[in-house]
Amino acid sequence: MMFRHPQVDAPDEGHELGRKLGLSRRQLLAATTGMAAAAVAASTILKPGRAAAAEGVPLIRDSKRGIILFTVRDAISRNPLTSDLPSGFREVFKALSDIGYERVEFAGYTQNANAEGGANLETVAGATLLRQWLDDNGLRAEGNHGFIPASWPLTQADLDRFKASLEIANILGMGHMGTGNDPTSSNYKADWDVAAAKWNTLGEIARSSGYVKLYTHNHDAAYNFLLDSGPLDALGRPTRSSGVRKLEYFLGITDPKFVNLEMDIYWAHVAQYKFKTYTAPDGSTQTNVFNPLALVQAQEGRYPLFHAKDGAINTSTANGYDMVPFGTGAIDYTGFFRGLTSGHHYPMYEQDNAPGNATTAPNQSLQYAEISYDNMAALRA
């Protein structure tokens, strides 16, 4: 379905509206196209082929249910010339929309070279095409695991590329842009201080670009204990901990206006399983079991997105869990979402191992996406 946007189609009126709002023509296009997408979603009573929802108040509203496209990366990279299954962004968007998803989180902008639009859509033209396909299917881009500069202080090349990424995010109408990595892999306070300074700066640049809020994503290591006290090692680094966890410390020293977090709930539970004790400044061993929900509750407004990734208990592995489709594991998602007071969060289903064997289970990731959507929709308050 195509929509006309009078504010944009009429040059004089669009320019005047954009000027009054402090928006560029491209940002205005992103905003008004988003309104059209919302109209598509609002007018859709039931997605094709989907069963009616269960009675009761859903814990996650329809418009908040999302998926990170990394989960279905095999379908996006599938060659449409050799398969009848959904291939490339456009066909995968339709498949996800038919399942019921209304939000997607990107994990880059590349697809199979034979798919419509070509291999690389990380350009203004490519993003405009992606936006049209999203709108056609009533989908909204909510985030991206994209480029975060490695340099600090920022090199000009990194700054230019970061700003280009923000431009793409604004064209796509994203409310958030982030990364799939921790702010730093270090265990030491000094390195987290540097990471915080860098992210405060990047977050401020992101907010000044338009609508985009910057977020960082966690793995289990980010919730290990910070080395910030005790005797120093041969390199002058602390060897013991005050008991604060690394990402908790990061939260405390970053600006809430500019730095947000996307909690990967699976990896947070892995951290709960793995990191229970620390060596205190006096050399004693202390126990502190991590509570992911309590951390979010303390600063709920700083967690606009979640990775809703489930895990089946497997204590024979180092992580204590195996990744499984949402709602088929042991993580208490009902309790987690009931514990939140705000309905503004976007849970994005993710499963790293969703892609199946190309011969025996070629459509597994989309099948898991359907199972996971149904289980996400079934959660009740």
Tab-separated table of C-alpha atoms in Angstrom, residues 185-366:
chain	number	residue	atom	x	y	z
A	185	SER	CA	35.240	-6.343	27.462
A	186	SER	CA	37.538	-5.229	30.288
A	187	ASN	CA	37.123	-6.147	33.953
A	188	TYR	CA	38.782	-2.960	35.208
A	189	LYS	CA	37.178	0.233	36.490
A	190	ALA	CA	39.511	2.530	34.531
A	191	ASP	CA	38.411	0.995	31.222
A	192	TRP	CA	34.733	1.325	32.122
A	193	ASP	CA	35.346	4.994	32.968
A	194	VAL	CA	36.702	5.474	29.448
A	195	ALA	CA	33.772	3.564	27.947
A	196	ALA	CA	31.307	5.763	29.836
A	197	ALA	CA	32.921	8.978	28.576
A	198	LYS	CA	32.802	7.654	25.025
A	199	TRP	CA	29.169	6.554	25.215
A	200	ASN	CA	28.062	9.825	26.793
A	201	THR	CA	29.574	11.626	23.810
A	202	LEU	CA	28.122	9.223	21.237
A	203	GLY	CA	24.712	9.370	22.885
A	204	GLU	CA	24.694	13.148	22.761
A	205	ILE	CA	25.618	13.058	19.060
A	206	ALA	CA	22.827	10.550	18.431
A	207	ARG	CA	20.172	12.657	20.146
A	208	SER	CA	21.271	15.760	18.267
A	209	SER	CA	20.832	13.891	14.961
A	210	GLY	CA	17.068	13.582	15.277
A	211	TYR	CA	14.932	11.045	17.123
A	212	VAL	CA	17.530	8.377	17.838
A	213	LYS	CA	18.435	7.187	21.326
A	214	LEU	CA	21.651	5.193	21.652
A	215	TYR	CA	21.696	1.839	23.472
A	216	THR	CA	24.267	-0.763	24.387
A	217	HIS	CA	23.603	-4.489	24.555
A	218	ASN	CA	24.937	-6.999	27.081
A	219	HIS	CA	26.338	-10.479	27.153
A	220	ASP	CA	26.923	-12.379	30.388
A	221	ALA	CA	30.402	-10.957	31.028
A	222	ALA	CA	29.035	-7.430	31.434
A	223	TYR	CA	27.314	-8.558	34.631
A	224	ASN	CA	30.445	-10.055	36.155
A	225	PHE	CA	31.975	-8.162	39.078
A	226	LEU	CA	34.079	-5.068	38.447
A	227	LEU	CA	37.721	-5.194	39.577
A	228	ASP	CA	37.973	-1.873	41.373
A	229	SER	CA	39.763	-2.385	44.690
A	230	GLY	CA	42.236	-4.436	46.699
A	231	PRO	CA	45.940	-5.067	46.063
A	232	LEU	CA	47.270	-4.124	42.639
A	233	ASP	CA	48.815	-6.597	40.217
A	234	ALA	CA	52.185	-6.172	38.511
A	235	LEU	CA	50.607	-3.823	35.962
A	236	GLY	CA	49.042	-1.641	38.637
A	237	ARG	CA	45.516	-2.953	38.171
A	238	PRO	CA	43.114	-3.805	41.035
A	239	THR	CA	42.621	-7.476	41.816
A	240	ARG	CA	39.489	-7.413	43.996
A	241	SER	CA	35.950	-6.093	43.846
A	242	SER	CA	33.668	-3.833	45.830
A	243	GLY	CA	30.822	-6.092	44.687
A	244	VAL	CA	29.402	-3.819	41.989
A	245	ARG	CA	28.813	-5.431	38.618
A	246	LYS	CA	30.404	-3.934	35.524
A	247	LEU	CA	27.279	-2.819	33.705
A	248	GLU	CA	25.727	-1.579	36.949
A	249	TYR	CA	28.740	0.693	37.370
A	250	PHE	CA	28.374	1.854	33.761
A	251	LEU	CA	24.739	2.754	34.412
A	252	GLY	CA	25.768	4.848	37.378
A	253	ILE	CA	28.324	6.963	35.527
A	254	THR	CA	26.545	7.504	32.191
A	255	ASP	CA	24.003	10.202	31.443
A	256	PRO	CA	20.408	8.875	31.360
A	257	LYS	CA	19.586	11.464	28.703
A	258	PHE	CA	22.073	9.989	26.261
A	259	VAL	CA	22.804	6.342	27.126
A	260	ASN	CA	20.209	3.558	27.240
A	261	LEU	CA	20.488	-0.205	27.594
A	262	GLU	CA	19.008	-3.220	25.882
A	263	MET	CA	19.076	-6.073	28.361
A	264	ASP	CA	19.549	-9.475	26.777
A	265	ILE	CA	17.486	-11.363	29.347
A	266	TYR	CA	19.008	-14.723	28.424
A	267	TRP	CA	22.572	-13.529	28.936
A	268	ALA	CA	21.548	-11.802	32.151
A	269	HIS	CA	20.339	-15.169	33.446
A	270	VAL	CA	23.563	-16.791	32.318
A	271	ALA	CA	25.363	-14.153	34.417
A	272	GLN	CA	23.107	-15.040	37.330
A	273	TYR	CA	24.207	-18.662	36.964
A	274	LYS	CA	27.926	-17.976	36.473
A	275	PHE	CA	28.843	-14.959	38.595
A	276	LYS	CA	27.687	-15.515	42.167
A	277	THR	CA	30.799	-14.795	44.199
A	278	TYR	CA	33.589	-12.219	44.278
A	279	THR	CA	36.724	-11.500	46.282
A	280	ALA	CA	36.108	-8.495	48.515
A	281	PRO	CA	38.779	-5.847	49.309
A	282	ASP	CA	39.682	-7.685	52.540
A	283	GLY	CA	40.266	-10.941	50.658
A	284	SER	CA	37.077	-12.666	51.815
A	285	THR	CA	34.753	-14.451	49.403
A	286	GLN	CA	31.333	-12.843	49.201
A	287	THR	CA	28.149	-14.188	47.619
A	288	ASN	CA	25.817	-11.980	45.609
A	289	VAL	CA	23.276	-13.594	43.278
A	290	PHE	CA	22.363	-11.355	40.372
A	291	ASN	CA	18.718	-10.325	39.967
A	292	PRO	CA	18.137	-9.068	36.390
A	293	LEU	CA	14.608	-7.847	37.097
A	294	ALA	CA	15.664	-5.827	40.148
A	295	LEU	CA	18.327	-4.057	38.103
A	296	VAL	CA	15.780	-3.056	35.465
A	297	GLN	CA	13.237	-1.996	38.091
A	298	ALA	CA	15.765	0.380	39.659
A	299	GLN	CA	16.113	2.339	36.376
A	300	GLU	CA	13.281	1.100	34.208
A	301	GLY	CA	13.286	4.119	31.927
A	302	ARG	CA	16.774	3.293	30.699
A	303	TYR	CA	15.750	-0.070	29.213
A	304	PRO	CA	13.665	0.734	26.121
A	305	LEU	CA	14.474	-2.620	24.476
A	306	PHE	CA	14.981	-6.197	25.604
A	307	HIS	CA	16.232	-9.270	23.864
A	308	ALA	CA	13.592	-11.846	24.702
A	309	LYS	CA	15.722	-14.939	24.317
A	310	ASP	CA	14.756	-18.130	26.157
A	311	GLY	CA	16.903	-20.875	27.616
A	312	ALA	CA	16.415	-24.474	28.665
A	313	ILE	CA	18.404	-25.412	31.764
A	314	ASN	CA	21.540	-27.414	31.009
A	315	THR	CA	24.024	-27.382	33.862
A	316	SER	CA	26.441	-29.561	31.918
A	317	THR	CA	27.395	-26.454	29.942
A	318	ALA	CA	29.374	-23.444	31.151
A	319	ASN	CA	26.406	-21.131	30.594
A	320	GLY	CA	23.831	-23.264	32.394
A	321	TYR	CA	21.296	-22.858	29.576
A	322	ASP	CA	20.719	-23.841	25.956
A	323	MET	CA	19.008	-21.338	23.647
A	324	VAL	CA	15.496	-22.405	22.608
A	325	PRO	CA	12.449	-20.701	21.032
A	326	PHE	CA	10.743	-18.144	23.242
A	327	GLY	CA	8.315	-19.678	25.703
A	328	THR	CA	9.792	-23.190	25.514
A	329	GLY	CA	12.537	-22.661	28.086
A	330	ALA	CA	12.892	-22.091	31.822
A	331	ILE	CA	13.264	-18.316	32.050
A	332	ASP	CA	10.274	-16.816	33.870
A	333	TYR	CA	9.178	-14.229	31.335
A	334	THR	CA	5.720	-13.920	32.868
A	335	GLY	CA	7.250	-12.933	36.192
A	336	PHE	CA	9.766	-10.649	34.505
A	337	PHE	CA	7.256	-8.617	32.520
A	338	ARG	CA	4.746	-8.563	35.379
A	339	GLY	CA	7.476	-6.937	37.450
A	340	LEU	CA	7.683	-3.917	35.151
A	341	THR	CA	5.500	-0.876	35.694
A	342	SER	CA	5.908	0.634	32.238
A	343	GLY	CA	4.452	-0.685	29.009
A	344	HIS	CA	6.948	1.250	26.927
A	345	HIS	CA	9.508	-1.526	26.480
A	346	TYR	CA	10.081	-3.384	23.198
A	347	PRO	CA	10.876	-7.093	23.693
A	348	MET	CA	12.700	-8.406	20.632
A	349	TYR	CA	12.660	-12.179	20.204
A	350	GLU	CA	16.157	-13.473	19.513
A	351	GLN	CA	17.614	-16.933	19.101
A	352	ASP	CA	21.203	-17.172	17.941
A	353	ASN	CA	20.847	-20.801	16.878
A	354	ALA	CA	17.467	-20.484	15.124
A	355	PRO	CA	18.755	-21.079	11.568
A	356	GLY	CA	18.462	-24.749	10.641
A	357	ASN	CA	20.246	-27.040	8.263
A	358	ALA	CA	19.851	-25.694	4.730
A	359	THR	CA	18.831	-29.159	3.489
A	360	THR	CA	16.849	-30.742	6.327
A	361	ALA	CA	15.346	-27.661	8.062
A	362	PRO	CA	15.691	-24.737	5.648
A	363	ASN	CA	12.814	-22.711	7.114
A	364	GLN	CA	13.515	-23.403	10.793
A	365	SER	CA	14.284	-19.826	11.816
A	366	LEU	CA	10.942	-18.535	10.534
